[in-house]
Short mmCIF file of C-alpha atoms in Angstrom, two decimals:
data_model
loop_
_atom_site.label_atom_id
_atom_site.label_comp_id
_atom_site.label_asym_id
_atom_site.label_seq_id
_atom_site.Cartn_x
_atom_site.Cartn_y
_atom_site.Cartn_z
CA MET A 146 57.61 152.58 120.67
CA LYS A 147 58.60 154.04 117.31
CA GLY A 148 57.74 151.24 114.91
CA ASP A 149 57.68 147.55 115.69
CA ILE A 150 61.45 147.14 115.55
CA ILE A 151 64.10 146.43 118.15
CA GLY A 152 67.86 146.70 118.27
CA ILE A 153 69.81 143.56 119.19
CA ASP A 154 73.38 143.25 120.36
CA LEU A 155 74.28 139.65 119.52
CA GLY A 156 77.35 139.47 121.74
CA THR A 157 80.14 136.93 122.04
CA THR A 158 79.42 136.45 125.73
CA ASN A 159 76.07 138.17 126.37
CA SER A 160 73.23 139.49 124.23
CA CYS A 161 70.52 142.07 124.80
CA ALA A 162 67.84 144.13 123.09
CA ALA A 163 66.81 147.77 123.17
CA ILE A 164 64.00 149.97 121.89
CA VAL A 165 63.56 153.63 121.06
CA GLU A 166 60.62 154.89 123.08
CA ASP A 167 58.12 157.47 121.88
CA ASP A 168 60.03 160.30 123.58
CA GLY A 169 63.18 159.37 121.67
CA ASN A 170 64.99 157.81 124.61
CA VAL A 171 66.62 154.40 124.25
CA LYS A 172 65.72 151.70 126.78
CA ILE A 173 67.45 148.40 127.35
CA ILE A 174 64.80 145.70 127.63
CA PRO A 175 65.08 143.98 131.01
CA TYR A 176 65.21 140.24 131.49
CA ARG A 177 63.63 138.46 134.44
CA GLY A 178 65.30 139.05 137.77
CA GLY A 179 66.37 142.54 136.74
CA GLU A 180 69.13 141.41 134.39
CA THR A 181 69.55 143.31 131.12
CA THR A 182 71.67 140.73 129.28
CA ILE A 183 71.30 137.06 128.38
CA PRO A 184 74.32 134.74 128.11
CA SER A 185 75.02 133.87 124.46
CA ILE A 186 75.19 130.17 125.27
CA PHE A 187 73.33 127.20 123.79
CA ALA A 188 73.37 123.65 125.14
CA ILE A 189 71.78 120.23 124.91
CA ASP A 190 71.36 118.57 128.30
CA ASP A 191 71.65 114.84 129.03
CA LYS A 192 67.91 114.40 128.38
CA GLY A 193 68.10 116.04 124.96
CA ASN A 194 66.49 119.31 126.02
CA GLU A 195 67.69 122.52 124.38
CA LEU A 196 68.89 125.20 126.80
CA VAL A 197 69.66 128.83 126.01
CA GLY A 198 71.01 131.67 128.14
CA TYR A 199 71.23 131.28 131.90
CA GLU A 200 69.92 127.71 131.80
CA ALA A 201 72.75 126.75 129.45
CA LYS A 202 75.33 128.69 131.44
CA ARG A 203 74.46 126.94 134.71
CA GLN A 204 75.45 123.52 133.33
CA TRP A 205 78.40 124.75 131.25
CA LEU A 206 81.25 123.18 133.24
CA LEU A 207 79.20 120.10 134.06
CA ASN A 208 78.43 119.43 130.41
CA PRO A 209 81.11 121.26 128.37
CA ARG A 210 81.03 119.06 125.26
CA ARG A 211 77.33 119.84 124.74
CA THR A 212 77.54 123.56 125.54
CA VAL A 213 78.26 126.08 122.79
CA TYR A 214 79.76 129.43 123.77
CA GLY A 215 81.61 131.97 121.68
CA ALA A 216 79.56 130.96 118.62
CA LYS A 217 79.73 134.51 117.28
CA ARG A 218 83.45 134.05 116.63
CA LEU A 219 82.73 131.14 114.28
CA VAL A 220 79.59 132.23 112.44
CA GLY A 221 80.10 132.61 108.70
CA ARG A 222 83.65 131.23 108.77
CA ASP A 223 85.12 128.48 106.63
CA TYR A 224 85.97 125.32 108.56
CA GLN A 225 89.41 125.19 106.95
CA GLU A 226 90.42 128.64 108.23
CA GLY A 227 93.39 128.65 110.53
CA PHE A 228 91.35 130.79 112.92
CA VAL A 229 88.74 128.04 113.29
CA LYS A 230 91.41 125.46 114.07
CA LYS A 231 92.87 127.85 116.64
CA MET A 232 89.47 128.28 118.31
CA GLY A 233 89.17 124.51 118.52
CA GLU A 234 91.92 124.64 121.14
CA TYR A 235 89.72 126.81 123.36
CA PHE A 236 86.35 125.11 122.97
CA ALA A 237 85.39 121.77 124.50
CA TYR A 238 82.62 121.04 121.98
CA ASP A 239 83.28 119.16 118.74
CA MET A 240 83.55 121.09 115.48
CA LYS A 241 83.39 119.51 112.04
CA PRO A 242 83.00 120.63 108.41
CA GLY A 243 79.41 121.37 107.50
CA GLU A 244 77.56 122.27 104.33
CA GLU A 245 79.22 124.84 102.07
CA HIS A 246 82.48 124.43 104.01
CA ASN A 247 81.10 126.19 107.08
CA VAL A 248 81.49 125.08 110.70
CA ALA A 249 79.14 122.48 112.16
CA ILE A 250 78.98 121.56 115.83
CA GLN A 251 78.06 118.12 117.08
CA LEU A 252 76.06 118.06 120.31
CA GLY A 253 75.18 114.52 121.23
CA GLU A 254 73.50 112.93 118.23
CA LYS A 255 72.65 116.24 116.54
CA ASP A 256 74.64 118.56 114.29
CA PHE A 257 74.05 122.32 114.30
CA ASN A 258 75.49 125.04 112.14
CA LEU A 259 76.33 128.43 113.60
CA GLN A 260 73.32 130.12 112.01
CA GLN A 261 71.04 127.69 113.84
CA ILE A 262 72.75 128.29 117.17
CA SER A 263 72.75 132.06 116.66
CA SER A 264 69.06 131.90 115.75
CA LYS A 265 68.24 130.22 119.06
CA ILE A 266 69.99 132.99 120.97
CA LEU A 267 68.27 135.63 118.84
CA ASN A 268 64.93 133.94 119.48
CA VAL A 269 65.31 134.15 123.25
CA VAL A 270 66.24 137.84 122.98
CA ARG A 271 63.27 138.42 120.68
CA THR A 272 60.93 136.54 123.05
CA VAL A 273 62.09 138.62 126.04
CA ALA A 274 61.46 141.79 124.06
CA SER A 275 58.06 140.59 122.86
CA ASP A 276 56.97 139.66 126.39
CA TYR A 277 58.09 143.04 127.69
CA LEU A 278 56.40 145.02 124.91
CA LYS A 279 53.34 142.73 124.86
CA ARG A 280 53.39 142.52 121.08
CA PRO A 281 55.00 140.28 118.44
CA ILE A 282 58.41 141.33 117.17
CA SER A 283 59.32 140.53 113.57
CA ARG A 284 62.01 143.09 112.70
CA ALA A 285 65.33 144.03 114.21
CA VAL A 286 68.57 145.93 113.67
CA VAL A 287 71.52 143.76 114.72
CA THR A 288 75.03 144.92 115.55
CA VAL A 289 78.16 143.02 114.54
CA PRO A 290 81.91 143.58 115.04
CA ALA A 291 83.59 145.93 112.59
CA TYR A 292 85.83 143.09 111.37
CA PHE A 293 82.88 140.95 110.19
CA ASN A 294 83.06 140.25 106.44
CA ASP A 295 80.13 139.98 104.04
CA ARG A 296 79.78 136.23 104.58
CA GLN A 297 79.57 136.65 108.34
CA ARG A 298 77.03 139.44 108.03
CA GLN A 299 74.93 137.30 105.71
CA ALA A 300 75.10 134.46 108.24
CA VAL A 301 73.60 136.77 110.88
CA LYS A 302 70.74 137.61 108.50
CA GLU A 303 70.19 133.91 107.84
CA ALA A 304 70.02 133.29 111.58
CA GLY A 305 67.21 135.80 111.77
CA ASP A 306 65.42 134.19 108.80
CA LEU A 307 65.38 130.84 110.60
CA ILE A 308 63.08 132.27 113.29
CA GLY A 309 61.08 134.64 111.08
CA LEU A 310 62.98 137.70 112.31
CA GLU A 311 63.76 140.17 109.55
CA VAL A 312 67.18 141.71 110.08
CA VAL A 313 66.46 145.02 108.39
CA ARG A 314 69.94 146.38 108.92
CA ILE A 315 73.31 145.25 110.22
CA ILE A 316 75.38 147.95 111.89
CA ASN A 317 78.95 147.80 113.09
CA GLU A 318 79.18 147.81 116.86
CA PRO A 319 81.50 150.84 116.89
CA THR A 320 79.08 152.76 114.70
CA ALA A 321 76.20 151.86 117.00
CA ALA A 322 78.20 153.18 119.95
CA ALA A 323 79.00 156.38 118.07
CA MET A 324 75.32 156.82 117.25
CA ALA A 325 74.39 156.48 120.90
CA TYR A 326 77.01 159.08 121.75
CA GLY A 327 76.42 161.65 119.03
CA ILE A 328 73.32 161.07 116.91
CA ARG A 329 71.24 163.80 118.61
CA ARG A 330 74.10 166.21 119.39
CA ASN A 331 75.00 167.43 115.87
CA LEU A 332 78.70 166.97 116.64
CA ASN A 333 81.74 167.73 114.55
CA GLN A 334 84.58 165.86 116.23
CA THR A 335 86.70 162.75 116.35
CA VAL A 336 86.00 160.19 119.05
CA ALA A 337 87.71 157.03 120.28
CA ILE A 338 85.77 153.93 121.20
CA TYR A 339 87.19 151.58 123.82
CA ASP A 340 84.97 148.51 123.65
CA LEU A 341 85.93 145.82 126.14
CA GLY A 342 83.33 143.08 125.77
CA GLY A 343 82.93 139.76 127.46
CA GLY A 344 85.07 137.91 124.94
CA THR A 345 86.77 140.48 122.71
CA PHE A 346 88.36 143.92 122.83
CA ASP A 347 87.91 146.47 120.04
CA MET A 348 89.26 149.97 119.63
CA SER A 349 88.03 152.34 116.93
CA VAL A 350 88.53 155.95 115.98
CA ILE A 351 85.56 157.57 114.26
CA ASP A 352 84.94 160.98 112.75
CA ILE A 353 81.46 162.30 113.51
CA ARG A 354 80.27 165.01 111.17
CA GLY A 355 76.65 165.77 111.97
CA ARG A 356 74.79 162.62 110.98
CA THR A 357 77.72 161.01 109.15
CA PHE A 358 80.04 158.56 110.91
CA GLU A 359 83.32 157.47 109.33
CA VAL A 360 85.72 154.89 110.75
CA ARG A 361 89.29 156.14 110.48
CA ALA A 362 91.13 153.37 112.31
CA THR A 363 90.23 150.17 114.10
CA GLY A 364 91.99 147.30 115.87
CA GLY A 365 91.58 144.85 118.69
CA ASP A 366 92.19 141.44 120.19
CA ILE A 367 89.57 138.73 119.75
CA PHE A 368 91.12 136.76 122.62
CA LEU A 369 90.86 139.51 125.22
CA GLY A 370 87.69 140.21 127.18
CA GLY A 371 85.90 140.20 130.50
CA ILE A 372 86.21 136.43 130.78
CA ASP A 373 89.97 136.90 131.11
CA TRP A 374 89.40 139.10 134.16
CA ASP A 375 87.23 136.31 135.60
CA ASN A 376 89.88 133.71 134.85
CA ALA A 377 92.59 135.72 136.59
CA LEU A 378 90.54 135.70 139.79
CA ILE A 379 89.60 132.04 139.37
CA ARG A 380 93.27 131.06 139.08
CA TYR A 381 94.12 133.12 142.18
CA VAL A 382 91.41 131.37 144.22
CA ILE A 383 92.41 127.89 142.99
CA ASP A 384 96.10 128.50 143.71
CA ASP A 385 95.33 129.84 147.18
CA PHE A 386 93.14 126.84 148.00
CA LYS A 387 95.79 124.41 146.75
CA ALA A 388 98.46 126.12 148.84
CA LYS A 389 96.31 125.85 151.95
CA HIS A 390 94.85 122.36 151.51
CA GLY A 391 96.93 120.59 148.85
CA ILE A 392 93.84 120.03 146.69
CA ASP A 393 93.55 121.19 143.07
CA LEU A 394 89.94 122.20 142.47
CA SER A 395 90.45 122.70 138.73
CA SER A 396 89.71 119.01 138.12
CA ASP A 397 86.35 119.21 139.94
CA PRO A 398 83.70 120.52 137.50
CA ILE A 399 81.09 121.21 140.17
CA ALA A 400 83.53 123.17 142.32
CA MET A 401 84.75 125.03 139.25
CA GLN A 402 81.23 126.02 138.28
CA ARG A 403 80.65 127.49 141.74
CA ILE A 404 83.99 129.31 141.69
CA LYS A 405 83.39 130.66 138.19
CA ASP A 406 79.95 132.01 139.07
CA LEU A 407 81.21 133.71 142.21
CA ALA A 408 84.29 135.13 140.45
CA GLU A 409 82.09 136.92 137.93
CA ARG A 410 79.84 138.32 140.68
CA THR A 411 82.86 139.40 142.73
CA LYS A 412 84.33 141.22 139.73
CA ILE A 413 81.09 143.14 139.35
CA ASP A 414 80.86 143.89 143.10
CA LEU A 415 84.38 145.33 143.12
CA SER A 416 83.29 147.99 140.64
CA SER A 417 81.40 149.69 143.46
CA ARG A 418 83.14 148.27 146.56
CA THR A 419 86.73 148.23 147.77
CA GLU A 420 86.47 144.62 148.92
CA ALA A 421 84.13 141.66 148.62
CA PRO A 422 83.86 138.30 150.43
CA PHE A 423 84.62 135.20 148.40
CA SER A 424 82.98 132.37 150.31
CA ILE A 425 81.87 128.96 149.07
CA PRO A 426 80.85 126.47 151.79
CA PHE A 427 81.54 122.76 151.33
CA VAL A 428 83.39 123.26 148.08
CA THR A 429 85.06 119.84 148.44
CA MET A 430 86.13 117.26 151.01
CA THR A 431 89.41 115.89 152.28
CA PRO A 432 90.24 112.21 151.62
CA GLU A 433 89.04 111.58 155.18
CA GLY A 434 85.63 113.10 154.38
CA THR A 435 86.04 116.44 156.15
CA PRO A 436 84.23 119.25 154.28
CA LEU A 437 86.33 122.22 153.18
CA ASP A 438 85.21 125.79 152.49
CA ILE A 439 86.60 128.68 150.53
CA ASN A 440 86.70 131.74 152.75
CA MET A 441 88.54 134.74 151.38
CA VAL A 442 88.23 138.48 151.03
CA ILE A 443 89.12 139.90 147.63
CA THR A 444 90.09 143.55 147.70
CA ARG A 445 89.95 145.81 144.70
CA LYS A 446 93.73 146.21 145.00
CA ILE A 447 94.23 142.43 144.74
CA PHE A 448 91.99 142.23 141.72
CA GLU A 449 93.67 145.19 140.03
CA ASP A 450 97.09 143.59 140.57
CA LEU A 451 95.85 140.29 139.13
CA THR A 452 94.53 141.97 135.99
CA ASP A 453 97.06 144.74 135.51
CA ALA A 454 98.65 143.06 132.49
CA LEU A 455 95.23 142.71 130.85
CA VAL A 456 94.50 146.41 131.28
CA LYS A 457 97.91 147.32 129.90
CA ARG A 458 97.21 145.16 126.85
CA THR A 459 94.06 147.18 126.07
CA ILE A 460 96.01 150.43 126.43
CA GLU A 461 98.73 149.16 124.08
CA ILE A 462 96.09 148.40 121.45
CA ALA A 463 94.38 151.76 122.04
CA ASP A 464 97.69 153.58 121.57
CA MET A 465 98.37 151.65 118.38
CA VAL A 466 94.96 152.45 116.89
CA THR A 467 94.98 156.13 117.85
CA GLU A 468 98.49 156.56 116.48
CA MET A 469 97.11 155.37 113.16
CA ARG A 470 94.87 158.44 113.25
CA ASP A 471 97.48 160.66 114.99
CA ILE A 472 95.31 161.40 118.02
CA LYS A 473 97.38 162.26 121.06
CA HIS A 474 94.70 162.25 123.73
CA PRO A 475 91.79 160.10 122.51
CA PHE A 476 90.29 159.47 125.93
CA GLU A 477 89.79 163.19 126.54
CA GLN A 478 87.38 163.15 123.61
CA GLY A 479 85.05 160.57 125.04
CA ILE A 480 84.71 156.83 124.94
CA VAL A 481 82.34 155.67 122.21
CA ALA A 482 83.13 154.21 118.12
CA GLN A 483 80.84 151.46 107.98
CA LYS A 484 82.60 153.91 106.64
CA GLY A 485 80.93 157.22 105.73
CA ILE A 486 77.59 155.82 106.91
CA GLU A 487 74.81 158.38 107.37
CA PHE A 488 71.69 158.28 109.56
#
């Protein structure tokens, strides 16, 4: 590996790390079980144990008030911001004003600020990378959304400091994508970046001139992401079950956790298959004690119909951003995305 440094994508929904190998190729560092991402979720269980990643995700719906997700949206923000109050409508955990007017989160008897929670996610990513590389990791480049202000960027650096991880550089996510696309090609062109993440959607137009990358236009929707595709399928399954059995599963946290997990897997399966079974045995029982199952087949056509409005929303934003740069056919130029930054 070229230098003891890794790249980290601290995502809203999932996080991961990558390295540049000696031959110049970039490799995503795998997690156990073959996964390449780690859920950006932190929790305190009923026994007071701290959980991060998949362990936290598994008990999310069972313990929502002690499970922090979407922390990236709040890091470095002032508690009094209207945005923070708006996010409070989406999150089940308790937010309160912390030191220096930032956001604090109460989990059981403990209070955490967003830097602390981000540091715990960063630490798991760093540990996975260290185990894979069989050497300590003390430095990293971390990507952040283009809309992050100086205070938010500083909060990310502070999160690294809490675990002894030096954040040597913070790069905008669109710029990182543009680098991956063009850094070794010596390009002279304009590219559009369509970045649909787990929790947010971003669209950027960037001029690449050799080793210089300049953002010309950017936009997005911080309330539009892959989780909305999951939720569309979840609602379809719940409504179908209620129509068949007269039972609303949305009030059953255990059933909802099983449905949510399978909805995400089904979404992924439908990327390579035209249909996928959606089966959950013994999801609940009738008042008489008879067990009930979910047994459905979700076709790609059904899923596309359920999420058509979401796709159209991304295209509307993409059109808006590219019109700002007067690009008529951005997607013919490649999907990729600091101003005047040089590497």
